[in-house]
Amino acid sequence: MKHPSSIITIIALLGFGLTLSAAYWQFKRADYKRDLESRFITMQARDTLSLNENIDLSLDLEFQRVEVRGTLDASKRMVLDNRIRRGQAGYEVLVPLSISESNAIILLNLGWIPRGRSLGQLPDIDMPKDPVLVTGTAVKPGLGALELSEVTIEGDIWQNLDLARYRLVHSIAVLDYVVQVDSVEGVTTNFERVWSDPSFGIETHLSYAGQWILFNFLILFLYIYYGFIKQQRDA
């Protein structure tokens, strides 16, 4: 009885192991995303947290509804370019807020506004100089938009949100969270502040895991069929 060559067997074992590992990784990611989704639901159901009264930096604030009073610094604003809503390109405008009676600084995402007629025309936004009260949801920045070149910063315009780079450029130590603003006193610009719930992509990970399992069984089937069954028939 003929058997598959050692090289074919090694290749089959490698393919079998790699596809099985890939499926396992996707299942683990799906479990992680389920935990994240559960945390989002739990945090959104909690009472609003005042950052002025609870500025413990060890707290995990992700998805927590917050309110905070402080002073905006328009000179260090960040304008995120190419944010698409309903097929229209626009900007999201972020500014740091110095939390009152604290040394802490947190970035606020004031919302979305449509792009002007000319590319690079920045929005004209009135920023109050007095302390303002802000309400919103604290989130951790995710991956930014695809960068098509190495030029990611042009003045106030950024292609994606990079807190480490922002700290370096402006020499300020902002917190690891961004507040997606629902309301802010004194800012009259008509921002759109409809924040969609985060997409955790659980179904996507499960779909990928299923594909890897199919590849896994395909490798096993082809190895058995061509390595044993077909050779016996041809013998």
Tab-separated table of C-alpha atoms in Angstrom:
chain	number	residue	atom	x	y	z
A	1	MET	CA	0.000	0.000	0.000
A	2	LYS	CA	1.398	3.349	-1.056
A	3	HIS	CA	1.559	6.278	1.311
A	4	PRO	CA	1.974	10.015	0.696
A	5	SER	CA	5.558	11.202	0.555
A	6	SER	CA	7.136	12.743	3.635
A	7	ILE	CA	7.128	16.198	2.025
A	8	ILE	CA	3.394	15.995	1.229
A	9	THR	CA	2.687	14.801	4.775
A	10	ILE	CA	4.678	17.655	6.316
A	11	ILE	CA	2.942	20.232	4.098
A	12	ALA	CA	-0.458	18.763	4.994
A	13	LEU	CA	0.337	18.809	8.710
A	14	LEU	CA	1.514	22.424	8.501
A	15	GLY	CA	-1.608	23.461	6.595
A	16	PHE	CA	-3.827	21.555	9.006
A	17	GLY	CA	-2.161	23.127	12.029
A	18	LEU	CA	-2.138	26.662	10.625
A	19	THR	CA	-5.798	26.625	9.603
A	20	LEU	CA	-6.800	25.137	12.952
A	21	SER	CA	-4.813	27.828	14.785
A	22	ALA	CA	-6.378	30.548	12.646
A	23	ALA	CA	-9.882	29.251	13.418
A	24	TYR	CA	-9.076	29.121	17.138
A	25	TRP	CA	-7.773	32.717	17.045
A	26	GLN	CA	-10.976	33.911	15.375
A	27	PHE	CA	-13.088	32.152	18.005
A	28	LYS	CA	-11.027	33.801	20.756
A	29	ARG	CA	-11.508	37.209	19.126
A	30	ALA	CA	-15.255	36.586	18.952
A	31	ASP	CA	-15.277	35.773	22.682
A	32	TYR	CA	-13.329	38.960	23.402
A	33	LYS	CA	-15.755	41.028	21.331
A	34	ARG	CA	-18.709	39.449	23.168
A	35	ASP	CA	-17.174	40.546	26.462
A	36	LEU	CA	-16.622	44.014	25.020
A	37	GLU	CA	-20.225	44.224	23.816
A	38	SER	CA	-21.478	43.101	27.216
A	39	ARG	CA	-19.320	45.746	28.868
A	40	PHE	CA	-20.681	48.412	26.524
A	41	ILE	CA	-24.264	47.535	27.473
A	42	THR	CA	-23.390	47.513	31.185
A	43	MET	CA	-21.495	50.819	31.129
A	44	GLN	CA	-24.189	52.592	29.116
A	45	ALA	CA	-26.766	51.573	31.730
A	46	ARG	CA	-24.779	53.150	34.580
A	47	ASP	CA	-25.412	56.595	35.970
A	48	THR	CA	-23.460	59.472	34.455
A	49	LEU	CA	-20.064	59.882	36.124
A	50	SER	CA	-18.705	63.330	36.968
A	51	LEU	CA	-15.028	63.494	36.034
A	52	ASN	CA	-14.602	66.560	38.227
A	53	GLU	CA	-15.514	64.467	41.254
A	54	ASN	CA	-14.020	61.165	40.071
A	55	ILE	CA	-10.745	61.851	38.317
A	56	ASP	CA	-9.120	58.618	39.486
A	57	LEU	CA	-6.857	57.821	36.528
A	58	SER	CA	-6.921	54.115	37.388
A	59	LEU	CA	-10.642	53.896	36.595
A	60	ASP	CA	-11.642	52.102	33.412
A	61	LEU	CA	-13.927	54.642	31.753
A	62	GLU	CA	-14.457	52.994	28.385
A	63	PHE	CA	-18.116	53.400	27.286
A	64	GLN	CA	-18.949	55.259	30.517
A	65	ARG	CA	-21.345	58.186	30.196
A	66	VAL	CA	-19.603	61.187	31.742
A	67	GLU	CA	-20.002	64.858	32.459
A	68	VAL	CA	-17.078	67.193	32.959
A	69	ARG	CA	-16.509	70.894	33.475
A	70	GLY	CA	-13.396	72.573	32.184
A	71	THR	CA	-11.787	74.983	29.747
A	72	LEU	CA	-11.387	74.371	26.015
A	73	ASP	CA	-8.115	75.081	24.220
A	74	ALA	CA	-8.902	75.833	20.573
A	75	SER	CA	-5.218	76.392	19.760
A	76	LYS	CA	-4.584	72.651	20.079
A	77	ARG	CA	-7.548	71.400	18.109
A	78	MET	CA	-7.398	68.337	15.892
A	79	VAL	CA	-9.469	68.129	12.717
A	80	LEU	CA	-9.983	64.547	11.529
A	81	ASP	CA	-10.343	64.580	7.759
A	82	ASN	CA	-12.388	62.426	5.393
A	83	ARG	CA	-15.124	61.393	7.829
A	84	ILE	CA	-18.014	60.186	5.682
A	85	ARG	CA	-21.645	60.460	6.717
A	86	ARG	CA	-24.526	59.711	4.343
A	87	GLY	CA	-22.064	59.775	1.459
A	88	GLN	CA	-20.785	63.268	2.282
A	89	ALA	CA	-17.204	63.990	3.301
A	90	GLY	CA	-16.641	66.049	6.395
A	91	TYR	CA	-14.564	66.619	9.492
A	92	GLU	CA	-14.668	65.576	13.111
A	93	VAL	CA	-13.277	68.284	15.365
A	94	LEU	CA	-11.460	67.441	18.588
A	95	VAL	CA	-10.215	69.879	21.224
A	96	PRO	CA	-8.541	69.335	24.590
A	97	LEU	CA	-10.404	70.275	27.742
A	98	SER	CA	-8.523	71.105	30.946
A	99	ILE	CA	-10.652	69.622	33.708
A	100	SER	CA	-11.509	72.192	36.370
A	101	GLU	CA	-9.762	71.813	39.736
A	102	SER	CA	-7.490	69.170	38.239
A	103	ASN	CA	-4.304	68.867	36.218
A	104	ALA	CA	-5.939	66.322	33.921
A	105	ILE	CA	-6.699	67.047	30.257
A	106	ILE	CA	-9.075	65.045	28.080
A	107	LEU	CA	-9.868	65.278	24.377
A	108	LEU	CA	-13.417	66.064	23.306
A	109	ASN	CA	-14.852	64.992	19.973
A	110	LEU	CA	-17.237	67.871	19.335
A	111	GLY	CA	-18.905	66.081	16.426
A	112	TRP	CA	-19.097	66.047	12.643
A	113	ILE	CA	-19.489	68.941	10.219
A	114	PRO	CA	-19.539	68.804	6.398
A	115	ARG	CA	-16.460	69.779	4.435
A	116	GLY	CA	-16.413	73.236	2.841
A	117	ARG	CA	-16.484	73.920	-0.877
A	118	SER	CA	-12.711	73.730	-1.231
A	119	LEU	CA	-10.526	70.887	-0.050
A	120	GLY	CA	-8.671	71.849	3.111
A	121	GLN	CA	-11.056	74.657	4.029
A	122	LEU	CA	-11.209	74.341	7.796
A	123	PRO	CA	-14.392	74.961	9.744
A	124	ASP	CA	-14.760	78.261	11.592
A	125	ILE	CA	-15.711	77.359	15.153
A	126	ASP	CA	-16.363	79.707	18.056
A	127	MET	CA	-14.860	78.347	21.249
A	128	PRO	CA	-15.954	79.812	24.588
A	129	LYS	CA	-13.125	80.990	26.820
A	130	ASP	CA	-15.026	80.431	30.060
A	131	PRO	CA	-15.366	76.974	31.637
A	132	VAL	CA	-18.036	74.823	29.989
A	133	LEU	CA	-20.059	71.789	31.049
A	134	VAL	CA	-19.796	68.797	28.731
A	135	THR	CA	-21.749	65.544	28.637
A	136	GLY	CA	-20.934	62.532	26.498
A	137	THR	CA	-19.440	59.046	26.407
A	138	ALA	CA	-15.803	58.180	27.089
A	139	VAL	CA	-14.289	55.914	24.446
A	140	LYS	CA	-10.836	54.640	23.599
A	141	PRO	CA	-9.630	55.635	20.129
A	142	GLY	CA	-9.736	52.779	17.678
A	143	LEU	CA	-7.908	52.288	14.421
A	144	GLY	CA	-8.008	55.269	12.120
A	145	ALA	CA	-8.765	55.510	8.455
A	146	LEU	CA	-6.499	53.914	5.873
A	147	GLU	CA	-3.508	56.137	5.247
A	148	LEU	CA	-2.607	56.409	1.575
A	149	SER	CA	0.688	58.217	2.175
A	150	GLU	CA	3.167	58.952	4.923
A	151	VAL	CA	1.856	62.516	5.265
A	152	THR	CA	-0.695	62.151	8.046
A	153	ILE	CA	-0.670	65.652	9.572
A	154	GLU	CA	-1.077	68.936	7.738
A	155	GLY	CA	-1.520	71.738	10.238
A	156	ASP	CA	-4.723	71.065	12.146
A	157	ILE	CA	-5.793	68.323	9.733
A	158	TRP	CA	-5.104	64.729	10.757
A	159	GLN	CA	-5.941	61.584	8.836
A	160	ASN	CA	-6.472	59.495	11.952
A	161	LEU	CA	-6.483	59.808	15.715
A	162	ASP	CA	-3.145	58.954	17.292
A	163	LEU	CA	-3.007	60.021	20.943
A	164	ALA	CA	0.710	59.331	21.290
A	165	ARG	CA	1.487	61.544	18.303
A	166	TYR	CA	-0.946	64.207	19.477
A	167	ARG	CA	0.785	64.343	22.870
A	168	LEU	CA	4.140	64.706	21.138
A	169	VAL	CA	2.999	67.426	18.718
A	170	HIS	CA	1.264	69.570	21.328
A	171	SER	CA	3.353	68.661	24.395
A	172	ILE	CA	0.334	67.928	26.574
A	173	ALA	CA	-0.510	64.773	28.507
A	174	VAL	CA	-4.094	64.018	27.529
A	175	LEU	CA	-5.910	61.068	29.074
A	176	ASP	CA	-6.280	57.804	27.168
A	177	TYR	CA	-9.937	58.507	26.445
A	178	VAL	CA	-11.899	60.729	24.094
A	179	VAL	CA	-15.326	62.032	25.057
A	180	GLN	CA	-17.847	61.741	22.241
A	181	VAL	CA	-19.793	64.875	23.067
A	182	ASP	CA	-23.576	64.890	23.334
A	183	SER	CA	-23.809	68.484	24.542
A	184	VAL	CA	-21.408	71.306	25.385
A	185	GLU	CA	-22.119	74.786	26.625
A	186	GLY	CA	-21.249	77.794	24.512
A	187	VAL	CA	-20.287	76.067	21.241
A	188	THR	CA	-22.757	77.393	18.683
A	189	THR	CA	-21.435	75.537	15.628
A	190	ASN	CA	-24.050	73.086	14.373
A	191	PHE	CA	-22.200	69.807	14.880
A	192	GLU	CA	-23.846	66.507	14.089
A	193	ARG	CA	-23.583	64.330	17.180
A	194	VAL	CA	-25.346	61.121	16.276
A	195	TRP	CA	-22.878	58.541	17.557
A	196	SER	CA	-23.471	55.036	16.268
A	197	ASP	CA	-22.982	52.154	18.664
A	198	PRO	CA	-19.581	50.516	18.219
A	199	SER	CA	-19.495	47.648	15.740
A	200	PHE	CA	-17.903	44.725	17.533
A	201	GLY	CA	-17.848	42.427	14.498
A	202	ILE	CA	-18.636	39.226	16.374
A	203	GLU	CA	-20.373	37.685	13.359
A	204	THR	CA	-17.386	38.537	11.160
A	205	HIS	CA	-14.987	36.650	13.425
A	206	LEU	CA	-17.318	33.647	13.538
A	207	SER	CA	-17.606	33.717	9.751
A	208	TYR	CA	-13.821	33.766	9.365
A	209	ALA	CA	-13.501	30.940	11.888
A	210	GLY	CA	-15.954	28.875	9.851
A	211	GLN	CA	-13.957	29.498	6.685
A	212	TRP	CA	-10.731	28.379	8.346
A	213	ILE	CA	-12.437	25.210	9.590
A	214	LEU	CA	-13.623	24.485	6.043
A	215	PHE	CA	-10.056	24.920	4.781
A	216	ASN	CA	-8.923	22.623	7.577
A	217	PHE	CA	-11.317	19.850	6.539
A	218	LEU	CA	-10.479	20.420	2.880
A	219	ILE	CA	-6.779	19.843	3.568
A	220	LEU	CA	-7.602	16.697	5.535
A	221	PHE	CA	-9.918	15.413	2.798
A	222	LEU	CA	-7.441	16.078	-0.016
A	223	TYR	CA	-4.618	14.429	1.934
A	224	ILE	CA	-6.641	11.289	2.635
A	225	TYR	CA	-8.183	11.105	-0.834
A	226	TYR	CA	-5.061	11.674	-2.941
A	227	GLY	CA	-2.664	10.104	-0.459
A	228	PHE	CA	-4.547	6.875	0.181
A	229	ILE	CA	-7.894	6.340	-1.557
A	230	LYS	CA	-6.892	7.407	-5.077
A	231	GLN	CA	-3.576	5.563	-4.895
A	232	GLN	CA	-5.377	2.354	-3.918
A	233	ARG	CA	-7.782	2.763	-6.835
A	234	ASP	CA	-4.933	3.393	-9.265
A	235	ALA	CA	-2.897	0.472	-7.974
